[in-house]
Amino acid sequence: EWAGELKRDRYFVVNTESGDTDNLLVTVFNPNHGENKFQNMTKGRLNNIFLYYRELGELHWSTARIEVEDGDGKLTSREVDFAAEYADESSYGYTSMKWKLGNFVSEGTYELKVETKCNPLGGPPDIDMFSTS
């Protein structure tokens, strides 16, 4: 589920008045946080929880990126995955990550979605994922 300002406002603006023009803080909520954190769910069927974006009117979705420190302390670009080892879910079920806009996303109006990817069960493909925008 969406959480924070994106849930409340349903849109965002990044411009010269923004406090951080290179990043956008995106927060999602784990409705099952009382049972398990997203990271722990990857030991079962859940593989990933990706953030996707596309310019309004486009067909192709792109995967949002984040900068994280690798084992050597160097910044590296990774996919925004709310179930990854670099995601930090609070005890209340909220996970916030800074989507790296600078050099990846040009000025424009965008749609966002969060989509889970799961291990296949052998049924129709849409049973192995969930998407919300």
Tab-separated table of C-alpha atoms in Angstrom:
chain	number	residue	atom	x	y	z
A	1	GLU	CA	0.000	0.000	0.000
A	2	TRP	CA	1.067	3.593	-0.541
A	3	ALA	CA	1.905	5.542	2.601
A	4	GLY	CA	2.988	9.030	3.606
A	5	GLU	CA	2.632	12.031	1.294
A	6	LEU	CA	1.969	9.914	-1.823
A	7	LYS	CA	-1.056	8.314	-0.154
A	8	ARG	CA	-2.335	11.648	1.099
A	9	ASP	CA	-1.681	13.825	-1.973
A	10	ARG	CA	-1.752	11.177	-4.775
A	11	TYR	CA	0.913	13.171	-6.685
A	12	PHE	CA	4.312	14.801	-6.243
A	13	VAL	CA	6.207	17.749	-7.641
A	14	VAL	CA	9.971	18.080	-7.921
A	15	ASN	CA	11.269	21.498	-8.944
A	16	THR	CA	13.773	24.138	-7.855
A	17	GLU	CA	11.694	24.779	-4.705
A	18	SER	CA	12.038	21.145	-3.601
A	19	GLY	CA	14.307	20.483	-0.652
A	20	ASP	CA	15.984	17.571	-2.458
A	21	THR	CA	15.754	17.782	-6.255
A	22	ASP	CA	17.840	14.622	-6.748
A	23	ASN	CA	15.692	12.246	-4.675
A	24	LEU	CA	12.056	11.570	-3.811
A	25	LEU	CA	11.205	9.824	-0.549
A	26	VAL	CA	8.714	7.026	-1.298
A	27	THR	CA	6.998	5.207	1.564
A	28	VAL	CA	4.977	1.993	1.368
A	29	PHE	CA	3.051	0.152	4.066
A	30	ASN	CA	3.121	-3.574	4.764
A	31	PRO	CA	-0.470	-4.516	5.709
A	32	ASN	CA	0.834	-7.827	7.152
A	33	HIS	CA	3.584	-6.275	9.283
A	34	GLY	CA	2.191	-7.947	12.398
A	35	GLU	CA	2.935	-11.340	10.861
A	36	ASN	CA	6.165	-10.698	8.928
A	37	LYS	CA	8.403	-7.995	7.493
A	38	PHE	CA	8.769	-7.762	3.711
A	39	GLN	CA	12.381	-9.042	3.910
A	40	ASN	CA	11.300	-12.133	5.853
A	41	MET	CA	8.584	-12.852	3.293
A	42	THR	CA	11.299	-13.349	0.635
A	43	LYS	CA	12.055	-16.667	2.324
A	44	GLY	CA	8.623	-17.800	1.041
A	45	ARG	CA	6.929	-16.926	-2.271
A	46	LEU	CA	7.725	-13.206	-2.351
A	47	ASN	CA	10.760	-12.251	-4.452
A	48	ASN	CA	10.644	-8.460	-4.821
A	49	ILE	CA	8.553	-5.326	-4.315
A	50	PHE	CA	9.635	-2.919	-7.061
A	51	LEU	CA	8.788	0.730	-7.671
A	52	TYR	CA	8.003	1.514	-11.328
A	53	TYR	CA	7.374	4.800	-13.096
A	54	ARG	CA	6.427	6.047	-16.534
A	55	GLU	CA	5.749	9.405	-18.082
A	56	LEU	CA	2.036	10.082	-18.434
A	57	GLY	CA	0.809	8.631	-21.741
A	58	GLU	CA	3.743	6.203	-22.179
A	59	LEU	CA	3.269	2.429	-22.335
A	60	HIS	CA	6.620	1.209	-20.952
A	61	TRP	CA	7.247	1.163	-17.194
A	62	SER	CA	10.805	1.794	-15.920
A	63	THR	CA	12.215	0.501	-12.660
A	64	ALA	CA	13.089	3.236	-10.161
A	65	ARG	CA	16.687	3.323	-8.872
A	66	ILE	CA	18.286	4.032	-5.514
A	67	GLU	CA	21.899	4.589	-4.460
A	68	VAL	CA	23.108	2.260	-1.698
A	69	GLU	CA	26.514	1.569	-0.202
A	70	ASP	CA	28.134	-1.689	-1.248
A	71	GLY	CA	30.396	-3.787	0.985
A	72	ASP	CA	33.342	-1.459	0.280
A	73	GLY	CA	31.395	1.679	1.229
A	74	LYS	CA	31.015	2.814	-2.400
A	75	LEU	CA	27.675	4.096	-3.690
A	76	THR	CA	26.094	1.821	-6.251
A	77	SER	CA	22.829	2.103	-8.204
A	78	ARG	CA	20.233	-0.552	-7.372
A	79	GLU	CA	16.559	-1.087	-8.148
A	80	VAL	CA	14.105	0.307	-5.586
A	81	ASP	CA	13.038	-2.965	-3.943
A	82	PHE	CA	11.130	-2.603	-0.677
A	83	ALA	CA	11.878	-6.264	0.180
A	84	ALA	CA	15.667	-6.080	-0.410
A	85	GLU	CA	18.317	-6.320	2.292
A	86	TYR	CA	18.978	-2.563	2.006
A	87	ALA	CA	15.304	-1.696	2.775
A	88	ASP	CA	14.540	-0.824	6.391
A	89	GLU	CA	10.986	-1.607	7.495
A	90	SER	CA	9.837	-0.016	10.760
A	91	SER	CA	8.064	-1.976	13.495
A	92	TYR	CA	4.873	-0.247	12.313
A	93	GLY	CA	5.237	-1.717	8.789
A	94	TYR	CA	6.482	1.387	6.913
A	95	THR	CA	9.420	1.277	4.509
A	96	SER	CA	10.810	4.517	3.059
A	97	MET	CA	13.403	4.729	0.311
A	98	LYS	CA	14.909	7.652	-1.594
A	99	TRP	CA	14.159	7.219	-5.281
A	100	LYS	CA	17.120	8.643	-7.224
A	101	LEU	CA	15.621	11.136	-9.685
A	102	GLY	CA	18.743	13.023	-10.763
A	103	ASN	CA	20.171	11.803	-14.110
A	104	PHE	CA	17.443	9.119	-14.350
A	105	VAL	CA	14.141	11.001	-14.523
A	106	SER	CA	13.610	14.072	-16.689
A	107	GLU	CA	11.116	16.813	-15.901
A	108	GLY	CA	7.539	15.753	-16.597
A	109	THR	CA	4.359	14.211	-15.218
A	110	TYR	CA	4.684	10.595	-14.129
A	111	GLU	CA	2.610	7.656	-12.987
A	112	LEU	CA	3.954	5.386	-10.238
A	113	LYS	CA	3.184	1.837	-9.246
A	114	VAL	CA	4.468	-0.675	-6.740
A	115	GLU	CA	4.471	-4.285	-7.901
A	116	THR	CA	5.309	-7.520	-6.130
A	117	LYS	CA	6.963	-10.426	-7.879
A	118	CYS	CA	6.445	-13.926	-6.455
A	119	ASN	CA	7.637	-17.459	-7.167
A	120	PRO	CA	5.269	-18.998	-9.741
A	121	LEU	CA	2.621	-21.461	-8.589
A	122	GLY	CA	1.988	-22.846	-12.077
A	123	GLY	CA	-1.274	-20.984	-12.671
A	124	PRO	CA	-2.006	-17.866	-14.716
A	125	PRO	CA	0.850	-15.285	-14.686
A	126	ASP	CA	-1.240	-12.621	-12.942
A	127	ILE	CA	-1.608	-14.822	-9.858
A	128	ASP	CA	2.135	-14.475	-9.182
A	129	MET	CA	2.145	-10.680	-8.778
A	130	PHE	CA	0.191	-7.750	-7.385
A	131	SER	CA	0.308	-4.161	-8.612
A	132	THR	CA	-1.019	-0.885	-7.208
A	133	SER	CA	-0.738	2.594	-8.663
